[in-house]
mmCIF file of C-alpha atoms in Angstrom:
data_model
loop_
_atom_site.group_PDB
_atom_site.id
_atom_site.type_symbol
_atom_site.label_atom_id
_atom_site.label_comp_id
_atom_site.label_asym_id
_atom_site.label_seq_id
_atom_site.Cartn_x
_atom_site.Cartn_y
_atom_site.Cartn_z
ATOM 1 C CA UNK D 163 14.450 0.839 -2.708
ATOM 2 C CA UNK D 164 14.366 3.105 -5.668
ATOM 3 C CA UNK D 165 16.813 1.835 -8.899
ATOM 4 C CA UNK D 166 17.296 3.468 -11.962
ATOM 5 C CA UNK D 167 18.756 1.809 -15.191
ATOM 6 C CA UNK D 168 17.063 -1.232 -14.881
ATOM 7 C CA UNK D 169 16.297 -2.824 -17.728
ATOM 8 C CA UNK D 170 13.290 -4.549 -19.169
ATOM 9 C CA UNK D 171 15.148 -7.847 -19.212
ATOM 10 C CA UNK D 172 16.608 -6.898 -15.765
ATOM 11 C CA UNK D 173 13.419 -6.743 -14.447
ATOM 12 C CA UNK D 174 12.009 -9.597 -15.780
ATOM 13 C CA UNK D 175 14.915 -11.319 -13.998
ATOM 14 C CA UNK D 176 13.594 -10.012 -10.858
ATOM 15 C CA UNK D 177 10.207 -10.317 -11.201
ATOM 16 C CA UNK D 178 11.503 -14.366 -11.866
ATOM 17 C CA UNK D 179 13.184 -14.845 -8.588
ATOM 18 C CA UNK D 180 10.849 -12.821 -6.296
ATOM 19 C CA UNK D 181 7.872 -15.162 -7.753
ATOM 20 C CA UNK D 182 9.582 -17.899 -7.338
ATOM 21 C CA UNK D 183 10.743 -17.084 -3.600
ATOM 22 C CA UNK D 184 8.351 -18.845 -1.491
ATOM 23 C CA UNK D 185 9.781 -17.205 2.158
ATOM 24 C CA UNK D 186 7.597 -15.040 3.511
ATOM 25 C CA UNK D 187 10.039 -12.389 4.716
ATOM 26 C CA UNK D 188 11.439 -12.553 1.046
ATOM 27 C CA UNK D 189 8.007 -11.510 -0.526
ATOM 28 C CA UNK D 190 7.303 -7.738 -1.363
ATOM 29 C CA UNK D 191 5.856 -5.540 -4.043
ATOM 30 C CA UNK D 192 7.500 -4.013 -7.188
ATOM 31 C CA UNK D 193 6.731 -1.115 -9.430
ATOM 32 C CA UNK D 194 8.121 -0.763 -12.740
ATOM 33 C CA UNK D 195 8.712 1.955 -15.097
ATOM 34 C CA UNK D 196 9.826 0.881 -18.334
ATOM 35 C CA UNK D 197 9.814 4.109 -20.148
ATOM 36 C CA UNK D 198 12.039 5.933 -17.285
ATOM 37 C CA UNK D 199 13.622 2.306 -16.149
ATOM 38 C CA UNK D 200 13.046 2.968 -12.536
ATOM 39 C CA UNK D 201 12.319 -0.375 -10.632
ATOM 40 C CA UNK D 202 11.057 0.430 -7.183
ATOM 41 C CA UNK D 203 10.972 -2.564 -4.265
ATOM 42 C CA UNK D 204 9.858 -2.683 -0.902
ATOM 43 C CA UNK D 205 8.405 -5.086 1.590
ATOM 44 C CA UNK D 206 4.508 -3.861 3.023
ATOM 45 C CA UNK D 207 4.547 -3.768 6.891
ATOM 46 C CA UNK D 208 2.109 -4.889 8.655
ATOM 47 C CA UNK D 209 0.150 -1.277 9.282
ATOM 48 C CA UNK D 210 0.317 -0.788 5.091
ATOM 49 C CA UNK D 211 -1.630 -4.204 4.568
ATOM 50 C CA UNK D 212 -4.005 -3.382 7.200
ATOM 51 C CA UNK D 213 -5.262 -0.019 5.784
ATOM 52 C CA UNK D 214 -7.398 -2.429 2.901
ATOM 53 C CA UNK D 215 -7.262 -5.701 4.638
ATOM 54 C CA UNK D 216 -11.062 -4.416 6.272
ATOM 55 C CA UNK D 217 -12.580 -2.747 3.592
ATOM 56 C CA UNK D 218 -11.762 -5.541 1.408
ATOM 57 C CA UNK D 219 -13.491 -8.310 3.319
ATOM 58 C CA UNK D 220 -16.843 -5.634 3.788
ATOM 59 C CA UNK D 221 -16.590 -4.975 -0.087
ATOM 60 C CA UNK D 222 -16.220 -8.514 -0.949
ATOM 61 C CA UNK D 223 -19.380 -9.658 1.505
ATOM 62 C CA UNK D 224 -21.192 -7.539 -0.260
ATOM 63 C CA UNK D 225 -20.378 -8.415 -3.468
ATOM 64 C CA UNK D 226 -21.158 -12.060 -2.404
ATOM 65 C CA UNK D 227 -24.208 -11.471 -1.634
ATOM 66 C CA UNK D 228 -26.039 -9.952 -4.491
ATOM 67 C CA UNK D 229 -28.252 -12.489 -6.427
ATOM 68 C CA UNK D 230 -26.811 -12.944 -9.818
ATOM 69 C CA UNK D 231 -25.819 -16.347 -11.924
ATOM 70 C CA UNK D 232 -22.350 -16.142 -10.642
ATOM 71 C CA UNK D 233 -21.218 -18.634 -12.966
ATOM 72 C CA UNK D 234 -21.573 -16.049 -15.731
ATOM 73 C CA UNK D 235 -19.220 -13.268 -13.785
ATOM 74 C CA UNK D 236 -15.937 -13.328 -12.249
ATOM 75 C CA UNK D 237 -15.920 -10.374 -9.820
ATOM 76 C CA UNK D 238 -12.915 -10.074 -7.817
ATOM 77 C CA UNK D 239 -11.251 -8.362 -4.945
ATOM 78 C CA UNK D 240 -7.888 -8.921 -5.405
ATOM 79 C CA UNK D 241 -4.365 -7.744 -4.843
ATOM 80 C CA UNK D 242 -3.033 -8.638 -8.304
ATOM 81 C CA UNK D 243 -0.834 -7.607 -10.520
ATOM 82 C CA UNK D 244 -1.390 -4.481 -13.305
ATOM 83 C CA UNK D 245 1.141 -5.100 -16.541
ATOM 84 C CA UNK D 246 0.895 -3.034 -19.214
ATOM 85 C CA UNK D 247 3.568 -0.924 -21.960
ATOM 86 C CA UNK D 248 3.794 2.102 -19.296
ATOM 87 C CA UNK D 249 3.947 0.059 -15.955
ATOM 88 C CA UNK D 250 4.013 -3.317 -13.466
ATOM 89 C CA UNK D 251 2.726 -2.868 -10.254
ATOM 90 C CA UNK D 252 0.918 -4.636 -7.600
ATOM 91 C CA UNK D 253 -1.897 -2.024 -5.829
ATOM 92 C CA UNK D 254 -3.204 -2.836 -2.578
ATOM 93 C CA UNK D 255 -6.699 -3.980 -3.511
ATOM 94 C CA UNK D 256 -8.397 -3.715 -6.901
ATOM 95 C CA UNK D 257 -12.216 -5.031 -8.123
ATOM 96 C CA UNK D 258 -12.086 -7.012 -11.424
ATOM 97 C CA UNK D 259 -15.054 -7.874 -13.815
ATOM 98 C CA UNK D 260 -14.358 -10.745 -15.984
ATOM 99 C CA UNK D 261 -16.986 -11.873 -18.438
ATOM 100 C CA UNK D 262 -16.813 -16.399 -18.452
ATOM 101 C CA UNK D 263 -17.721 -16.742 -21.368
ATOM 102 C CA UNK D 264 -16.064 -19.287 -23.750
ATOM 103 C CA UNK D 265 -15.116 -16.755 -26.069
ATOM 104 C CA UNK D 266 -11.837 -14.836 -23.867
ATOM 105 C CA UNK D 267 -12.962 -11.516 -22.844
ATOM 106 C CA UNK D 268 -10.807 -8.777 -21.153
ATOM 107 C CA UNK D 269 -10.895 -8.391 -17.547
ATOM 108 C CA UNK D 270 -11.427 -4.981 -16.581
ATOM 109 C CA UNK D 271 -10.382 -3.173 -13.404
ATOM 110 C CA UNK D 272 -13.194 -0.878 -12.025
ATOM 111 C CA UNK D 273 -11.769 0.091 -8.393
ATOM 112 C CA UNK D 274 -8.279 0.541 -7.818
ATOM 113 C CA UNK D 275 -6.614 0.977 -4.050
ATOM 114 C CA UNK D 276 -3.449 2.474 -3.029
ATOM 115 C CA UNK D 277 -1.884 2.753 0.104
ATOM 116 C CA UNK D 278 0.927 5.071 1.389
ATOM 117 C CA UNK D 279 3.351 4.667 4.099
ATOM 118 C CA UNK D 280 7.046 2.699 3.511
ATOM 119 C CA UNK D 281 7.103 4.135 -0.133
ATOM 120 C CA UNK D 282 6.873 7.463 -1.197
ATOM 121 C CA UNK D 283 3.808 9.322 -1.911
ATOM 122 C CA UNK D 284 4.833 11.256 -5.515
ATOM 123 C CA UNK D 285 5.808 7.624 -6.668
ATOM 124 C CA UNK D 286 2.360 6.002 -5.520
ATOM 125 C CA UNK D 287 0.645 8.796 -7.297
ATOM 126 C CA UNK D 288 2.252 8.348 -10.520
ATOM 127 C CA UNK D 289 1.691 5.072 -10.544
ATOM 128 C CA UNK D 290 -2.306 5.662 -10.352
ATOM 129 C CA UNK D 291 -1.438 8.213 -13.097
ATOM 130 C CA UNK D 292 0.375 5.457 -15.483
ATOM 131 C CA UNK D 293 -2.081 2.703 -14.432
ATOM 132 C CA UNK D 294 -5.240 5.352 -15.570
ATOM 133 C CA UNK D 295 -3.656 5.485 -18.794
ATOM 134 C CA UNK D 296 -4.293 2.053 -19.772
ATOM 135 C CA UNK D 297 -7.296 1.308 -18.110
ATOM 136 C CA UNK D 298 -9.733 4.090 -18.557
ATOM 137 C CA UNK D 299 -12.335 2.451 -17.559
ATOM 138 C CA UNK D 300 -11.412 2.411 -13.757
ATOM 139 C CA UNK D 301 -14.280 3.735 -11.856
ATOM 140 C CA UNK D 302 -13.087 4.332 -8.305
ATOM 141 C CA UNK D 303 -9.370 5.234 -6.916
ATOM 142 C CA UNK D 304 -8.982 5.175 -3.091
ATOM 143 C CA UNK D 305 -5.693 6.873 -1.822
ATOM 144 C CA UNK D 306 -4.626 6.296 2.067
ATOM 145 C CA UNK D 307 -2.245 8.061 3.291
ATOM 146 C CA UNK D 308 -0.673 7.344 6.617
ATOM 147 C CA UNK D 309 2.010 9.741 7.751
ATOM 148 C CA UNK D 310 4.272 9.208 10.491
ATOM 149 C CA UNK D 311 5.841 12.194 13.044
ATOM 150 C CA UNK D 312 9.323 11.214 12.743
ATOM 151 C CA UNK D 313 11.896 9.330 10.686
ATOM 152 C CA UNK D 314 12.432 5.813 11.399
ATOM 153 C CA UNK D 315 16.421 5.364 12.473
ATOM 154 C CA UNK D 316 17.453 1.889 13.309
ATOM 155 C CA UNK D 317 19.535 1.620 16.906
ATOM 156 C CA UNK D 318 23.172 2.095 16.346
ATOM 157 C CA UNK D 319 25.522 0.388 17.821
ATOM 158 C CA UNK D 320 25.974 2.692 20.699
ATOM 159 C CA UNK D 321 22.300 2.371 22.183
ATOM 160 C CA UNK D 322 20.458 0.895 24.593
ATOM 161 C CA UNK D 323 18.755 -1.169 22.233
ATOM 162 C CA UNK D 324 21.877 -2.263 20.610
ATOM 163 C CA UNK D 325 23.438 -4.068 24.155
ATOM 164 C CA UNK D 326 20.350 -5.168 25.198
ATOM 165 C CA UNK D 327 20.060 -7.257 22.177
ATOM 166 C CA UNK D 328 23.163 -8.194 22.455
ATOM 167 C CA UNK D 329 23.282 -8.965 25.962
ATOM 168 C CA UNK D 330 19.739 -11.148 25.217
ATOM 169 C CA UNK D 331 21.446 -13.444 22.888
ATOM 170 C CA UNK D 332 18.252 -13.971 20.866
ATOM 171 C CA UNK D 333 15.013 -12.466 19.279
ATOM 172 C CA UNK D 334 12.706 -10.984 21.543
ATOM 173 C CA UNK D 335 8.758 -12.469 20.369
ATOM 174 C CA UNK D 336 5.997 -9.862 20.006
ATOM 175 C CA UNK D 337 4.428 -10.899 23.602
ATOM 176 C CA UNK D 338 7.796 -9.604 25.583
ATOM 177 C CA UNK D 339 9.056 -6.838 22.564
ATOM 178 C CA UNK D 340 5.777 -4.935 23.058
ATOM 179 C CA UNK D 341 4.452 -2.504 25.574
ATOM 180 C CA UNK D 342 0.721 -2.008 26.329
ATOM 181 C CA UNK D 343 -1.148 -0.189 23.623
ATOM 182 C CA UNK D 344 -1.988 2.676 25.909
ATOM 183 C CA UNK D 345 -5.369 4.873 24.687
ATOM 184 C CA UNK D 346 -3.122 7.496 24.361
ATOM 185 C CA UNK D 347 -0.399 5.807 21.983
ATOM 186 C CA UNK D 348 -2.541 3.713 19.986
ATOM 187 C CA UNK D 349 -0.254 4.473 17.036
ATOM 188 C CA UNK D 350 2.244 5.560 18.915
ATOM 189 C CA UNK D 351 5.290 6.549 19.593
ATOM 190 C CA UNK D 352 6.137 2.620 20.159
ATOM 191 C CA UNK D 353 8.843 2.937 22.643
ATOM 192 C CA UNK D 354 10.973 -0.491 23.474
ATOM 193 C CA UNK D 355 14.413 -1.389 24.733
ATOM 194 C CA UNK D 356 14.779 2.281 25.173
ATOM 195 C CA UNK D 357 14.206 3.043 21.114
ATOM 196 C CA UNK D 358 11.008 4.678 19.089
ATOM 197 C CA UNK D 359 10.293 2.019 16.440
ATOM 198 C CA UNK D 360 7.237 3.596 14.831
ATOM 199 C CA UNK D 361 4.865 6.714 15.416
ATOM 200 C CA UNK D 362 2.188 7.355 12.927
ATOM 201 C CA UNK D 363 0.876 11.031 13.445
ATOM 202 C CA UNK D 364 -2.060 10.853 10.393
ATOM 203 C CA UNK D 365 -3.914 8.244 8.203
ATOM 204 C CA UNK D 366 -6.132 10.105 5.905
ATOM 205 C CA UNK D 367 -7.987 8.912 2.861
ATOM 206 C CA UNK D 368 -8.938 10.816 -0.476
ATOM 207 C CA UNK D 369 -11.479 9.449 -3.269
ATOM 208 C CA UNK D 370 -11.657 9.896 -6.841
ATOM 209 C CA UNK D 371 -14.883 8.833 -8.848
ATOM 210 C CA UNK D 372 -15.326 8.591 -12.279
ATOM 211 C CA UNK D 373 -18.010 11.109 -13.439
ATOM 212 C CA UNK D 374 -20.026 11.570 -17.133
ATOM 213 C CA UNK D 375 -17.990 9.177 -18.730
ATOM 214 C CA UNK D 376 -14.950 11.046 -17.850
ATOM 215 C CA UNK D 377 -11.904 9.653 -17.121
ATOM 216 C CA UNK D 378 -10.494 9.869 -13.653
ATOM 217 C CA UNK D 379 -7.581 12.464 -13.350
ATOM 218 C CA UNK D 380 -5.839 12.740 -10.075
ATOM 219 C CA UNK D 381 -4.926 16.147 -10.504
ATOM 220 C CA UNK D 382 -8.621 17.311 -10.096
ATOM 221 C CA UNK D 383 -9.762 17.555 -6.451
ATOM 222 C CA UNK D 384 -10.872 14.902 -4.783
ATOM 223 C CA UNK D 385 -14.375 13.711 -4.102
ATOM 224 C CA UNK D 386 -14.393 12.549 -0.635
ATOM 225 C CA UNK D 387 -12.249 13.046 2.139
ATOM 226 C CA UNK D 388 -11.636 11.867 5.764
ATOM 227 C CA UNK D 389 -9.670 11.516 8.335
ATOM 228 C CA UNK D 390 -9.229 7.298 10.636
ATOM 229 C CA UNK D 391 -6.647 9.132 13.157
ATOM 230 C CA UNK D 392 -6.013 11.775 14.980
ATOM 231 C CA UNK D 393 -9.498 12.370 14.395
ATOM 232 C CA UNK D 394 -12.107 9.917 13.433
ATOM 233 C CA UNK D 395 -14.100 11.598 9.962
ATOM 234 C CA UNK D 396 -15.266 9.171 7.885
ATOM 235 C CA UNK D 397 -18.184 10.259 6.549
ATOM 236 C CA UNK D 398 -17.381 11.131 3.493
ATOM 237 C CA UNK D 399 -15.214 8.152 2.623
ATOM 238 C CA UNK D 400 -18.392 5.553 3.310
ATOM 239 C CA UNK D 401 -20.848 7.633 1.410
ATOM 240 C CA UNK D 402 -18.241 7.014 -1.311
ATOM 241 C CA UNK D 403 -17.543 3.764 -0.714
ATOM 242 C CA UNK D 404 -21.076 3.214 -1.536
ATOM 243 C CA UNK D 405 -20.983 5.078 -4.485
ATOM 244 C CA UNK D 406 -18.227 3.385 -5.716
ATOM 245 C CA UNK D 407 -20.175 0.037 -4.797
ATOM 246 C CA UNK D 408 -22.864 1.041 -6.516
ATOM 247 C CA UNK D 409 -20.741 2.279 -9.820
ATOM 248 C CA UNK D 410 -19.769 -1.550 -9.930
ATOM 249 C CA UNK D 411 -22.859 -3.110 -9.679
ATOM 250 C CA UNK D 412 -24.126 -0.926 -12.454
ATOM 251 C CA UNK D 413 -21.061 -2.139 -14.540
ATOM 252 C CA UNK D 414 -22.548 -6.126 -13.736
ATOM 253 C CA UNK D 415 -25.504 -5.154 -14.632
ATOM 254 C CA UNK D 416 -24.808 -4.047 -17.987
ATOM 255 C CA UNK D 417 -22.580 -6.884 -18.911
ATOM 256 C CA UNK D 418 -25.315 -9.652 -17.165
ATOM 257 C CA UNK D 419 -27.849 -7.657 -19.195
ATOM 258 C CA UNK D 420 -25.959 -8.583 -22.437
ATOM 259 C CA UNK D 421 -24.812 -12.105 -21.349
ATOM 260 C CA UNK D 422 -28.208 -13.075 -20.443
ATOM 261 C CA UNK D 423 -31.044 -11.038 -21.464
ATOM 262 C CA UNK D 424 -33.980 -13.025 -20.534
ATOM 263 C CA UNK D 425 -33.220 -12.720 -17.115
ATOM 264 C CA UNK D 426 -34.461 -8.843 -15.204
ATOM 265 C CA UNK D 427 -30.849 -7.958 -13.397
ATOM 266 C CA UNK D 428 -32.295 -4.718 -12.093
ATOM 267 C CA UNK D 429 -31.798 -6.008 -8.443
ATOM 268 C CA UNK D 430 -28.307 -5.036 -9.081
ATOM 269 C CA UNK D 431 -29.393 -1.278 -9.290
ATOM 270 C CA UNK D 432 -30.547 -1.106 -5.650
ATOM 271 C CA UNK D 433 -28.103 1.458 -4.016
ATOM 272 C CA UNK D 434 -25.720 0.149 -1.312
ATOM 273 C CA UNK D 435 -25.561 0.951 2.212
ATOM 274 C CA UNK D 436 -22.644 -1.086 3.788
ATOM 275 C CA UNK D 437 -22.059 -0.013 7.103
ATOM 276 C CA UNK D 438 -17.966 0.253 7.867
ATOM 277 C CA UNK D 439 -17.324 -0.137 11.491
ATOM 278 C CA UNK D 440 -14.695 2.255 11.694
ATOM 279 C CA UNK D 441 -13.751 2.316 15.454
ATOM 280 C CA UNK D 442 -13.214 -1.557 15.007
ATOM 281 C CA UNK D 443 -10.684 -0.779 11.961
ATOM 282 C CA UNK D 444 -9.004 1.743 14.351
ATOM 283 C CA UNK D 445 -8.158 -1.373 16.636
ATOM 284 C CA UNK D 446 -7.363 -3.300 13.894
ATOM 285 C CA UNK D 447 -5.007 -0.496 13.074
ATOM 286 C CA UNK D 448 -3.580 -0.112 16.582
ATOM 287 C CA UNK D 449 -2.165 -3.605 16.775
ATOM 288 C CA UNK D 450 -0.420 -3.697 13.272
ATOM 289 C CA UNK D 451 1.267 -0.509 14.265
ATOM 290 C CA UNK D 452 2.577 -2.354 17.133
ATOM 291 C CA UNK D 453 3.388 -4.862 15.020
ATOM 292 C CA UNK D 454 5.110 -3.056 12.821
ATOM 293 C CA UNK D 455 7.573 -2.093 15.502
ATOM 294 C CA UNK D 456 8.114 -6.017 16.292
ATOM 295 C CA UNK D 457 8.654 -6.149 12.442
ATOM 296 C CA UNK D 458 11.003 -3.647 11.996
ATOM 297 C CA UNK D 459 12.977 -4.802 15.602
ATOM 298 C CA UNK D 460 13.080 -8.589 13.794
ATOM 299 C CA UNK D 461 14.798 -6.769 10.366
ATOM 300 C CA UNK D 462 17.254 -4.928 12.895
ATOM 301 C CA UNK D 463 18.145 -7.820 14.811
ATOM 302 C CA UNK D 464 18.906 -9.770 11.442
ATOM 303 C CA UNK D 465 20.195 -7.585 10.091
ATOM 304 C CA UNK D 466 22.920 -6.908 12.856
ATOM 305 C CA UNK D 467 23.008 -9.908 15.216
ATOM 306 C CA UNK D 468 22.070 -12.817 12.248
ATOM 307 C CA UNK D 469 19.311 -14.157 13.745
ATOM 308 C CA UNK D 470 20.303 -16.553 17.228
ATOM 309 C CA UNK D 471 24.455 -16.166 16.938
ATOM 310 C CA UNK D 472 25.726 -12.507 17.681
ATOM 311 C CA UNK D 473 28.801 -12.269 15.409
ATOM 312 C CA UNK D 474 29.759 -9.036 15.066
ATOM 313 C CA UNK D 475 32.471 -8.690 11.997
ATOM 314 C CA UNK D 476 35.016 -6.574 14.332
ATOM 315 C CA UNK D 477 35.617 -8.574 17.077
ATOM 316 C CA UNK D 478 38.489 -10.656 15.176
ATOM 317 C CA UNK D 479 38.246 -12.917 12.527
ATOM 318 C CA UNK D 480 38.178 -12.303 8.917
ATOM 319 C CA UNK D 481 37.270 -8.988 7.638
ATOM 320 C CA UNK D 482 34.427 -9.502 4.770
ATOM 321 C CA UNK D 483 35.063 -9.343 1.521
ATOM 322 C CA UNK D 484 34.524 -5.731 -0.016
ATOM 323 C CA UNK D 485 31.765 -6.226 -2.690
ATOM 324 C CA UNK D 486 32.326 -5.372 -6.095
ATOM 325 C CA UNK D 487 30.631 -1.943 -6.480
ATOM 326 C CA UNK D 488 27.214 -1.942 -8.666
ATOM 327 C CA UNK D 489 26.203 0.143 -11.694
ATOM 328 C CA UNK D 490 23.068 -0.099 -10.800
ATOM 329 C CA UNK D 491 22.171 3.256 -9.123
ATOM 330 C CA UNK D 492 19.827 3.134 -5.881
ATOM 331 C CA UNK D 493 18.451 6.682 -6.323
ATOM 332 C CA UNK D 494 16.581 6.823 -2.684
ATOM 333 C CA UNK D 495 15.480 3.961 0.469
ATOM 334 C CA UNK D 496 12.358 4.509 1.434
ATOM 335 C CA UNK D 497 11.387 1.016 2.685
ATOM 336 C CA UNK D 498 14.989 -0.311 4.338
ATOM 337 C CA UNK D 499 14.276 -1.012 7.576
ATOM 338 C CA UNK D 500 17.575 -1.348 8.301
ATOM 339 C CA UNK D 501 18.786 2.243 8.475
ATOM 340 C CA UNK D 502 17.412 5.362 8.960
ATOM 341 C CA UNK D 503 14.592 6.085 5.891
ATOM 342 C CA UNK D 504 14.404 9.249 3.975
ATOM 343 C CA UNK D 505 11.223 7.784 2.367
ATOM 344 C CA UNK D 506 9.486 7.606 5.809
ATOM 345 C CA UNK D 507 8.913 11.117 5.812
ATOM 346 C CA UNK D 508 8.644 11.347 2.662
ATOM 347 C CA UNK D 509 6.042 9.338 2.067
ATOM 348 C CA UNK D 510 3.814 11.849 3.279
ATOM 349 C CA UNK D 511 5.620 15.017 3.987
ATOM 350 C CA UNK D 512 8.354 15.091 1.638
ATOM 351 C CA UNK D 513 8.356 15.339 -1.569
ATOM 352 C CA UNK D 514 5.990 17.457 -3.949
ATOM 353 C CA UNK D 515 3.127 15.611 -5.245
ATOM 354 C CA UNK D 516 -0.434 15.452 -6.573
ATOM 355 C CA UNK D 517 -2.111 18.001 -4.524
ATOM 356 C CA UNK D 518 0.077 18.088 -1.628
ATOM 357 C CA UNK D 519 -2.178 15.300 -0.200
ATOM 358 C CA UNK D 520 -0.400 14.631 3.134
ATOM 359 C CA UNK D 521 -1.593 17.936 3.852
ATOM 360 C CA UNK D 522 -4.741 17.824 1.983
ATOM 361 C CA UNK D 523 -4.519 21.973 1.525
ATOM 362 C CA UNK D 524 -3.493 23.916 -1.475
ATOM 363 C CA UNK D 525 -1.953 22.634 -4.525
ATOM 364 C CA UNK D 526 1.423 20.994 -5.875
ATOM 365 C CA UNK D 527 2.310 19.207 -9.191
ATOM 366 C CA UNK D 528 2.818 15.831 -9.748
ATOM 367 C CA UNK D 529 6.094 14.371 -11.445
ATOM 368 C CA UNK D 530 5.721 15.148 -14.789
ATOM 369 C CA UNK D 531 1.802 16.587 -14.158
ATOM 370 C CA UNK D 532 0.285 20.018 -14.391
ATOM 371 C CA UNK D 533 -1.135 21.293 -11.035
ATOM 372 C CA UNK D 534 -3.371 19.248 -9.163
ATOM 373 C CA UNK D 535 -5.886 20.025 -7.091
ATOM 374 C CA UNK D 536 -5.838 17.337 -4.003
ATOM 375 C CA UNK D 537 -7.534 19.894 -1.387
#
């Protein structure tokens, strides 16, 4: 959900409750603009935290295993936060360096993830944009993109899916809800009680690198490129994965180099070669798609039937309340499972963004951006 007008102390009051929420279906990821006041919320499915949820654990073995005095380094991979004057927002997967020294030192964010699918793909680019600004000295950005073939609509009350839910009198687990993951629909179309809940058509993947000390702007081409489904490509993306890998370890060897000088750190120069089992990530992939159909048939069923006890507000009783109408202006849905979702689509063939990178040909501008050149 996209709002506008939000205030600084209005978000703080959200960022409150949502931290202090400990229910798992209640937790989800924010982005905020304080300049423009645009607050953007949605929950990650189950597909969107599996794009990083591989590459994270490879990265992070190998970061474990390089021969250093960890005691002097904190190097992360992490989900948390970014907070700075031009933005909040939680990316996917980030690598921080912080010096442990007793004298504070800054933590600096070297590799910054960001994945695309329930939120849309001009407002996942600006917020790279907004979060370069502030830290310059990022080294690597990693954009996924996975685009689906169709909008998601939720049944209506007309379907199949509608009475058969109603007619079961209570959620359907993941073991019954789910058909076989056929070879031929391993992303989908998942088809179940005669509805499509999700059908991912493309999951591509674009690279940025810092170069000569410049900084990284996402309106240049890209560096590397590839393609996890329709087609596996990956080639590029792990040759830059290593690069990236090795960008970082340069980084901890500078800073060892001043925190301990007696001690050669120039095993940290050798270069990488991590090995990313792709095909494994594509099965990986396969089941949180499914997964994300079970996900988004729990929100439905909710939603509609309130969990075990089908009550449907027309069939007598009191009629609900009418809510007092909000000033608080919802300016587009692209993560509401509820309903059918603009942002689906948009998300990667939408909007205009940096580069047009759903289609990763020609060139569009970003919000607010001169041309980019995301190829």
């Amino acid at each position: 959900m996209y709002f506008s007008n939000v205030s600084f102390d209005e978000f703080a009051i959200v960022l409150n409750l949502m931290s202090g929420d400990e229910r798992h279906f209640l937790k989800a990821k924010m982005t905020y603009f304080p300049h423009t006041m645009i607050l953007i919320v949605y929950s990650p499915l189950p597909v969107h935290d599996q794009m990083t949820s591989e590459i994270s654990s490879v990265i992070s073995s190998a970061l474990h295993s390089l021969l250093f005095t960890r005691s002097l380094l904190m190097v992360n991979v992490i989900p948390s936060h970014i907070y700075s004057e031009d933005i909040f927002t939680i990316p996917d997967m980030q690598i921080t360096l912080t010096p442990t020294t007793s004298e504070v030192a800054e933590t600096k964010v070297l590799w910054y993830t960001e994945t695309v699918f329930s939120q849309s793909k001009r407002m996942a680019l600006k917020k790279i944009e907004k979060v370069l600004l502030t830290h310059r000295k990022i080294l690597f950005i990693l954009f996924i993109l996975i685009s689906k073939q169709t909008h998601y609509e939720a049944p209506t009350e007309d379907s199949l899916a509608y009475n058969e839910a109603l007619a079961d009198k209570s959620l359907c687990p993941y073991t019954f809800f789910s058909p076989h993951r056929d070879a031929n629909k391993l992303f989908g179309p998942v088809k179940a009680m005669d509805h499509d809940w999700i059908n991912v058509s493309k999951v591509k993947y674009f690279v940025w690198l810092k170069e000569d000390n410049k900084d990284i702007n996402i309106n240049n081409p890209h560096m590397a490129y590839g393609t996890l489904f329709l087609v596996l490509d990956m080639g590029q993306i792990s040759i830059a994965l290593n690069q990236g890998m090795d960008m970082v370890k340069s980084v901890m060897r500078t800073k060892l180099d001043v925190l301990q000088p007696a001690v050669n750190h120039t095993n940290l120069l050798t270069p990488s070669a991590i090995v990313f089992d792709w095909d494994t990530d594509i099965t990986f992939m396969s089941v949180a798609v499914y997964k994300t159909a079970h996900f988004r048939y729990c929100d439905w069923y909710h939603r509609n039937f309130n969990g075990t006890k089908h009550h449907r507000m027309n069939n007598g009783g009191d009629e609900p309340k009418a809510e007092r109408p909000s000033n608080r202006r919802v300016i587009m849905s692209s993560s509401s499972e509820g309903t059918s979702s603009s942002g689906d689509v948009d998300s990667s063939e939408g909007t205009t963004s940096s580069g047009d990178v759903d289609s990763a040909e020609g060139s569009s501008s970003s919000e607010g951006s001169g041309s980019s050149a995301v190829e």
